[in-house]
mmCIF file of C-alpha atoms in Angstrom:
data_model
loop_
_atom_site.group_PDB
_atom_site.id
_atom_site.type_symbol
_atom_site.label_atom_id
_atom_site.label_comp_id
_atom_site.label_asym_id
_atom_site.label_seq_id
_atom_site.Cartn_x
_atom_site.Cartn_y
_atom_site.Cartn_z
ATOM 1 C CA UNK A 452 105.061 70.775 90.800
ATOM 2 C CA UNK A 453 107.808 73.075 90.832
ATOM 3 C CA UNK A 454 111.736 72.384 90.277
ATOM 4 C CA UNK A 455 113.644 74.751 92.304
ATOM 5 C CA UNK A 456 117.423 75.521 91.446
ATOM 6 C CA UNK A 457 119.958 77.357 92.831
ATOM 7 C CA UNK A 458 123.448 78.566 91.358
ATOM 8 C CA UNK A 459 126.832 79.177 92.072
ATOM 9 C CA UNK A 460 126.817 77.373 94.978
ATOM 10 C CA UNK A 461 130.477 76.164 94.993
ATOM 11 C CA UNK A 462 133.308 78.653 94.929
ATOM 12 C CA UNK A 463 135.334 76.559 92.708
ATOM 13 C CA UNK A 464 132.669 76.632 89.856
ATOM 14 C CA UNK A 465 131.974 80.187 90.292
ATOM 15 C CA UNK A 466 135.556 80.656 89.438
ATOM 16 C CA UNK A 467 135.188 78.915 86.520
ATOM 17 C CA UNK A 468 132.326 80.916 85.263
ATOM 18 C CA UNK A 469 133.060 84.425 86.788
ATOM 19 C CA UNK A 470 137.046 84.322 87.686
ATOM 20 C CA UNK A 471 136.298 84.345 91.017
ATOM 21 C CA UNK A 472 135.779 82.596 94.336
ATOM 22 C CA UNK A 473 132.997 84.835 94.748
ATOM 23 C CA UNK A 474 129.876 84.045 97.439
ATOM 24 C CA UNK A 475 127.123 85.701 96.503
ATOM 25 C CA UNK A 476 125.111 88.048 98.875
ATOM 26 C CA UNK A 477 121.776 86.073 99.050
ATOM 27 C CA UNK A 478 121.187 82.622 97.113
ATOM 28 C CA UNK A 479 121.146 82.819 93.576
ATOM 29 C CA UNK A 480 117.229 81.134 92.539
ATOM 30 C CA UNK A 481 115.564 80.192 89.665
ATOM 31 C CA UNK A 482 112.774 78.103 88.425
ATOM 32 C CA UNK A 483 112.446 75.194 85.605
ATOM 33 C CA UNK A 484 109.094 74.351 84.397
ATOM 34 C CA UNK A 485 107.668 71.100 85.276
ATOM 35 C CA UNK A 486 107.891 70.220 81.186
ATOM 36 C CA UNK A 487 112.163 70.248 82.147
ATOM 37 C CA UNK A 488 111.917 66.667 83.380
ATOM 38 C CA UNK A 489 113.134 64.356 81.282
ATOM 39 C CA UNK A 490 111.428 60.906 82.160
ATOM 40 C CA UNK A 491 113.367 57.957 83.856
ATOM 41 C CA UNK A 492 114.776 55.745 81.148
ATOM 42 C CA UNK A 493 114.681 58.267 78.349
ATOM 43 C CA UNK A 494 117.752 59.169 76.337
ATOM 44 C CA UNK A 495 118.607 63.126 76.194
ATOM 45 C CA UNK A 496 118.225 64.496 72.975
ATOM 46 C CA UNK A 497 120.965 67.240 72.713
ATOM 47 C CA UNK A 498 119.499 70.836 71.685
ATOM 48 C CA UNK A 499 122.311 71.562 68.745
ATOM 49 C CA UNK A 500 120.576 74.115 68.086
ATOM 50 C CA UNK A 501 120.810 76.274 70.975
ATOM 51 C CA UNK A 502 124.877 76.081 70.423
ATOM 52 C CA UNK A 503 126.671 74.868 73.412
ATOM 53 C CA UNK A 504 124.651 72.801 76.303
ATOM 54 C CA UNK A 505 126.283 71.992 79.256
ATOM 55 C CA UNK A 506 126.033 69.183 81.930
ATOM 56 C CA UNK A 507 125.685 70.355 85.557
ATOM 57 C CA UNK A 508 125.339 67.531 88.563
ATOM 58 C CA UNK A 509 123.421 68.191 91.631
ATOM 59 C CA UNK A 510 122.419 66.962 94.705
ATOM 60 C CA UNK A 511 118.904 67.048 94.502
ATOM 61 C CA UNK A 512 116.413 66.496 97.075
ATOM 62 C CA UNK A 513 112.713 66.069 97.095
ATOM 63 C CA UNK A 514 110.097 67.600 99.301
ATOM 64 C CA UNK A 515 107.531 65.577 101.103
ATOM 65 C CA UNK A 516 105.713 68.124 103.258
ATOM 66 C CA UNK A 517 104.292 71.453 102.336
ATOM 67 C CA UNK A 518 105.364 74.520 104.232
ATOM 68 C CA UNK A 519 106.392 77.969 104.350
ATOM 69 C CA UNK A 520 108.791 80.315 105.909
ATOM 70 C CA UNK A 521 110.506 77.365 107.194
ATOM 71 C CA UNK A 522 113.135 77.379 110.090
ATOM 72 C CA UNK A 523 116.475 75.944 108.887
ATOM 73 C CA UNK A 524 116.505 73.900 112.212
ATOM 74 C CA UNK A 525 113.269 72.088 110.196
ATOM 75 C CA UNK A 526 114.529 72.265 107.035
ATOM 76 C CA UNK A 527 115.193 68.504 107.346
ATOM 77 C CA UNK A 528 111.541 67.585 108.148
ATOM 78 C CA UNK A 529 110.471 69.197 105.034
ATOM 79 C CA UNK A 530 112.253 66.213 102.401
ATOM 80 C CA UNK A 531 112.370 62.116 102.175
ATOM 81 C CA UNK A 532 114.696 61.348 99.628
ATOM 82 C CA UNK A 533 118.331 62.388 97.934
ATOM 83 C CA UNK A 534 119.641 61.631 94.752
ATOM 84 C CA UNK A 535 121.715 63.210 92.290
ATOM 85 C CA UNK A 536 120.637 64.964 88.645
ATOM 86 C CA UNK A 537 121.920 66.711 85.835
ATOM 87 C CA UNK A 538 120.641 70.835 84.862
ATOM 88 C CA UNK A 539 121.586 71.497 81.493
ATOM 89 C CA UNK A 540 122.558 74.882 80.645
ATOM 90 C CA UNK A 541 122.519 76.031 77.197
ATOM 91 C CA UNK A 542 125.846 77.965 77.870
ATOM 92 C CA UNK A 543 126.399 80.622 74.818
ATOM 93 C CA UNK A 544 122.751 81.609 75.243
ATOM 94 C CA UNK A 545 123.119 81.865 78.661
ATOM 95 C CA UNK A 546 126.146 84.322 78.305
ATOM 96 C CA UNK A 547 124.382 85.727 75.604
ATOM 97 C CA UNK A 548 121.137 86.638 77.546
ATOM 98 C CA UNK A 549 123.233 87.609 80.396
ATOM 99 C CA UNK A 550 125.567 90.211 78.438
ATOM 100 C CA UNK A 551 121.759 91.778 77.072
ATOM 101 C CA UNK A 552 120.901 92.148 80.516
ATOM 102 C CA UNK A 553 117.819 90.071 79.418
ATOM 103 C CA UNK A 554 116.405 87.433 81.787
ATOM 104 C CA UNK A 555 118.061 83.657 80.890
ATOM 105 C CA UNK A 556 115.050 81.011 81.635
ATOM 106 C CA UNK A 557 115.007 79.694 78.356
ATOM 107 C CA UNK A 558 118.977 78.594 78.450
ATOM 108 C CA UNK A 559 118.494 76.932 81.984
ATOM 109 C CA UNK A 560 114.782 75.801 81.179
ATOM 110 C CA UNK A 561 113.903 74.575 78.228
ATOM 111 C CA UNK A 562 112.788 71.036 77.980
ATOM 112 C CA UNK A 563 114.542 67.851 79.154
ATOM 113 C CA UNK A 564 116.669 70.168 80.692
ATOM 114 C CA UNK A 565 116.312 68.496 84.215
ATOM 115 C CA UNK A 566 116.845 65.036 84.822
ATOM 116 C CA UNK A 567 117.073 63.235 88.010
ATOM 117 C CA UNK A 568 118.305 60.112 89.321
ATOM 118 C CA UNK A 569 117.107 57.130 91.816
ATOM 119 C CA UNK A 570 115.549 58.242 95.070
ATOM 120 C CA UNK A 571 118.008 57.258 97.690
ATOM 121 C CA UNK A 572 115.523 57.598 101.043
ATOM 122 C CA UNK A 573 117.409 60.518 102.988
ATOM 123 C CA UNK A 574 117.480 58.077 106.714
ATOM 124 C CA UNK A 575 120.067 56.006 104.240
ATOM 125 C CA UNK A 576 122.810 58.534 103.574
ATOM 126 C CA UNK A 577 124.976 60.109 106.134
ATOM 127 C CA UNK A 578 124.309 64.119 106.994
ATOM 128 C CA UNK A 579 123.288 65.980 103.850
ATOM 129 C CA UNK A 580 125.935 68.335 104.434
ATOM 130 C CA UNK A 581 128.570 65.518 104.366
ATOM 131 C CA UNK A 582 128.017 63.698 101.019
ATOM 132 C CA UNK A 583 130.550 62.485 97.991
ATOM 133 C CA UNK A 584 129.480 62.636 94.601
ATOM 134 C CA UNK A 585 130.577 62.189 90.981
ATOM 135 C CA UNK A 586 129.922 61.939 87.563
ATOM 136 C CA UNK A 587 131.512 60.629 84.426
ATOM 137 C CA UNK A 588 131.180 61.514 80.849
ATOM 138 C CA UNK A 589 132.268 57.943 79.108
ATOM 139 C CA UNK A 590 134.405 56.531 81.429
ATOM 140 C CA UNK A 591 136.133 59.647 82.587
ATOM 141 C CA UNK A 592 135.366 61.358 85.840
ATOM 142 C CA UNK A 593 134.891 64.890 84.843
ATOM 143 C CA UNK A 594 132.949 66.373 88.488
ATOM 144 C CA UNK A 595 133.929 65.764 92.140
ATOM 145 C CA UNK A 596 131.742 67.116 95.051
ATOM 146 C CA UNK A 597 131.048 67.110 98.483
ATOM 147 C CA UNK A 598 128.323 68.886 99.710
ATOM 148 C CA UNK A 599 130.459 70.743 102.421
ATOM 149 C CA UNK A 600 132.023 72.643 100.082
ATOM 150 C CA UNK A 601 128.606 74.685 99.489
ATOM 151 C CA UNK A 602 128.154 78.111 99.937
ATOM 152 C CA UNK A 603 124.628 78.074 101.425
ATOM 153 C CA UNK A 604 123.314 74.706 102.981
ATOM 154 C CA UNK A 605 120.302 72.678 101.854
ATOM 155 C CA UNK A 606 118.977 74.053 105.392
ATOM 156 C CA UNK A 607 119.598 77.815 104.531
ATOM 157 C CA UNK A 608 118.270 77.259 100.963
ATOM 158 C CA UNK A 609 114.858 75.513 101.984
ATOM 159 C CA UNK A 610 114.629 78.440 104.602
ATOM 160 C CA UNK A 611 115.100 81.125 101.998
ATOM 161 C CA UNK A 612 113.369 79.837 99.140
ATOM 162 C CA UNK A 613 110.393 79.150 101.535
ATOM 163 C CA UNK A 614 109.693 82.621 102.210
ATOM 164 C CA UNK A 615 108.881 83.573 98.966
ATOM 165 C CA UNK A 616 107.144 80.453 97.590
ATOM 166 C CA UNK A 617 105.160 77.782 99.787
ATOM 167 C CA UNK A 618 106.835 74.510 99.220
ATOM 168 C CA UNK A 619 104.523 71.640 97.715
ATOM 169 C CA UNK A 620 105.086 67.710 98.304
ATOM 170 C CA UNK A 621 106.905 66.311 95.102
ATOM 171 C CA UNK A 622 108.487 69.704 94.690
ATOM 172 C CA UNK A 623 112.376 69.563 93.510
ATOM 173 C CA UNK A 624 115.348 71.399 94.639
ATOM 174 C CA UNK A 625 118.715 71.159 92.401
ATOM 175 C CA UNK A 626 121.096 72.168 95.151
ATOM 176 C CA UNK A 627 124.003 73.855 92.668
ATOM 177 C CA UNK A 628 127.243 72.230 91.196
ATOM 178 C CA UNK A 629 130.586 72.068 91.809
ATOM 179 C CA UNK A 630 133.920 72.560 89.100
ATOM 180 C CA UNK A 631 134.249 70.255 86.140
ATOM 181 C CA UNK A 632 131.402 71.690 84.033
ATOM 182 C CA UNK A 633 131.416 70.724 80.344
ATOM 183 C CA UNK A 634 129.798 70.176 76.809
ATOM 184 C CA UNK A 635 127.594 67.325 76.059
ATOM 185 C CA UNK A 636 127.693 65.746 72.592
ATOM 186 C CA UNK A 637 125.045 63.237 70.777
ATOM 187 C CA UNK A 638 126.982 60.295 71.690
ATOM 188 C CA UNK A 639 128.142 61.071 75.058
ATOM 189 C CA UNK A 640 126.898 58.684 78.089
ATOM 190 C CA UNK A 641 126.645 60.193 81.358
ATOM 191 C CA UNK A 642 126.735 58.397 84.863
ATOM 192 C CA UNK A 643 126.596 59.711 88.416
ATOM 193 C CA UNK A 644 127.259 58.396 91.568
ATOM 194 C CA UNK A 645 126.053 59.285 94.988
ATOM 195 C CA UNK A 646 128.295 57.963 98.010
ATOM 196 C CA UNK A 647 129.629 55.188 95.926
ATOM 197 C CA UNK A 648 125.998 54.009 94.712
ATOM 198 C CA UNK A 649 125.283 54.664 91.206
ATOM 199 C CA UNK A 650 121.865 56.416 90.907
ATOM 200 C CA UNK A 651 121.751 58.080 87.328
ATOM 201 C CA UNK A 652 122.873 56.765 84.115
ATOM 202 C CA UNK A 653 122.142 58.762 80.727
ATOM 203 C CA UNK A 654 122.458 58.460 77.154
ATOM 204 C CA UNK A 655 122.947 61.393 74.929
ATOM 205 C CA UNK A 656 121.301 61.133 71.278
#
């Protein structure tokens, strides 16, 4: 099973990161191993040690159908279900691997570092390209999205990612998030909600 990502896929976080409302030439990929997941129901244990770990929340989608080089006018046929889920990013390692020119798996990989949130079957939510999403870090909304504010739709993303790995069924795509990025702390509880339905709740240890 792989867990496909893809970054800066909203101007506004780009900005954040980079200064910029910058769109990048082609999708921006990566991989997290299949040891990222963090089981349903389990708390997140915070990495302290890596220095700064950040919460990211995603529309995530999961494949039911294997396939390759895949037609964004099929992309749809390709995944049954939506949800949200969070990619943690160990931050200052990340910046740190990225100023060495060295590559930056381990800060976007390491384990637990993926967790999603109830399968919502995709023939119950509106177009995938018009969703509202949010999540809140104890009480307090820190992200907004809607998917039409990204850079490269689900479509183009299944269609690019396809021609350079075959898709699997039970295969995971994090689709990229938008502003509000932050630090997580032992303690924290986070909760995300997809179209007004709460699908992912998380404790922080």
């Amino acid at each position: 099973m792989k867990i496909f990502a893809i970054g800066m896929n909203y101007a506004l976080h780009n900005k954040e990161l980079h200064g910029t409302l910058l769109k990048t030439e082609q999708p921006v990929i990566f991989l997290k191993p299949d040891t990222a997941l963090l089981r349903p129901g389990k708390p997140f244990f915070v990495p302290t040690y890596m220095g700064r770990v950040d919460y990211e929340t995603e529309v995530i989608i999961r494949f039911s159908k294997a396939g390759k080089n895949i037609d964004p006018r099929f992309a749809q046929r390709y995944y049954d279900a939506i949800s949200l889920g969070f990619d943690f990013t160990a931050r200052d390692m990340q910046a740190q691997f990225k100023k060495q020119g060295r590559p930056w798996d381990i800060s976007k990989g390491f384990d637990q570092s993926a967790v999603i949130g109830e399968w919502v079957a995709k023939e119950e939510l509106p177009d995938i390209q018009k969703l509202h999403f949010n999540m809140r870090k104890n009480g307090q909304t820190m992200q907004e999205g809607h998917t039409a504010d990204m850079l490269y739709t689900v479509a183009d993303i299944i269609a690019y990612i396809s021609k350079f790995y075959t898709i699997h069924t039970g295969d995971i795509l994090y689709t990229g998030t938008p502003s509000g990025i932050g630090p997580v702390e032992p303690g924290d509880k986070l909760t995300a909600t997809l179209e007004g339905k709460e699908v992912l709740a998380l404790q922080c240890k």
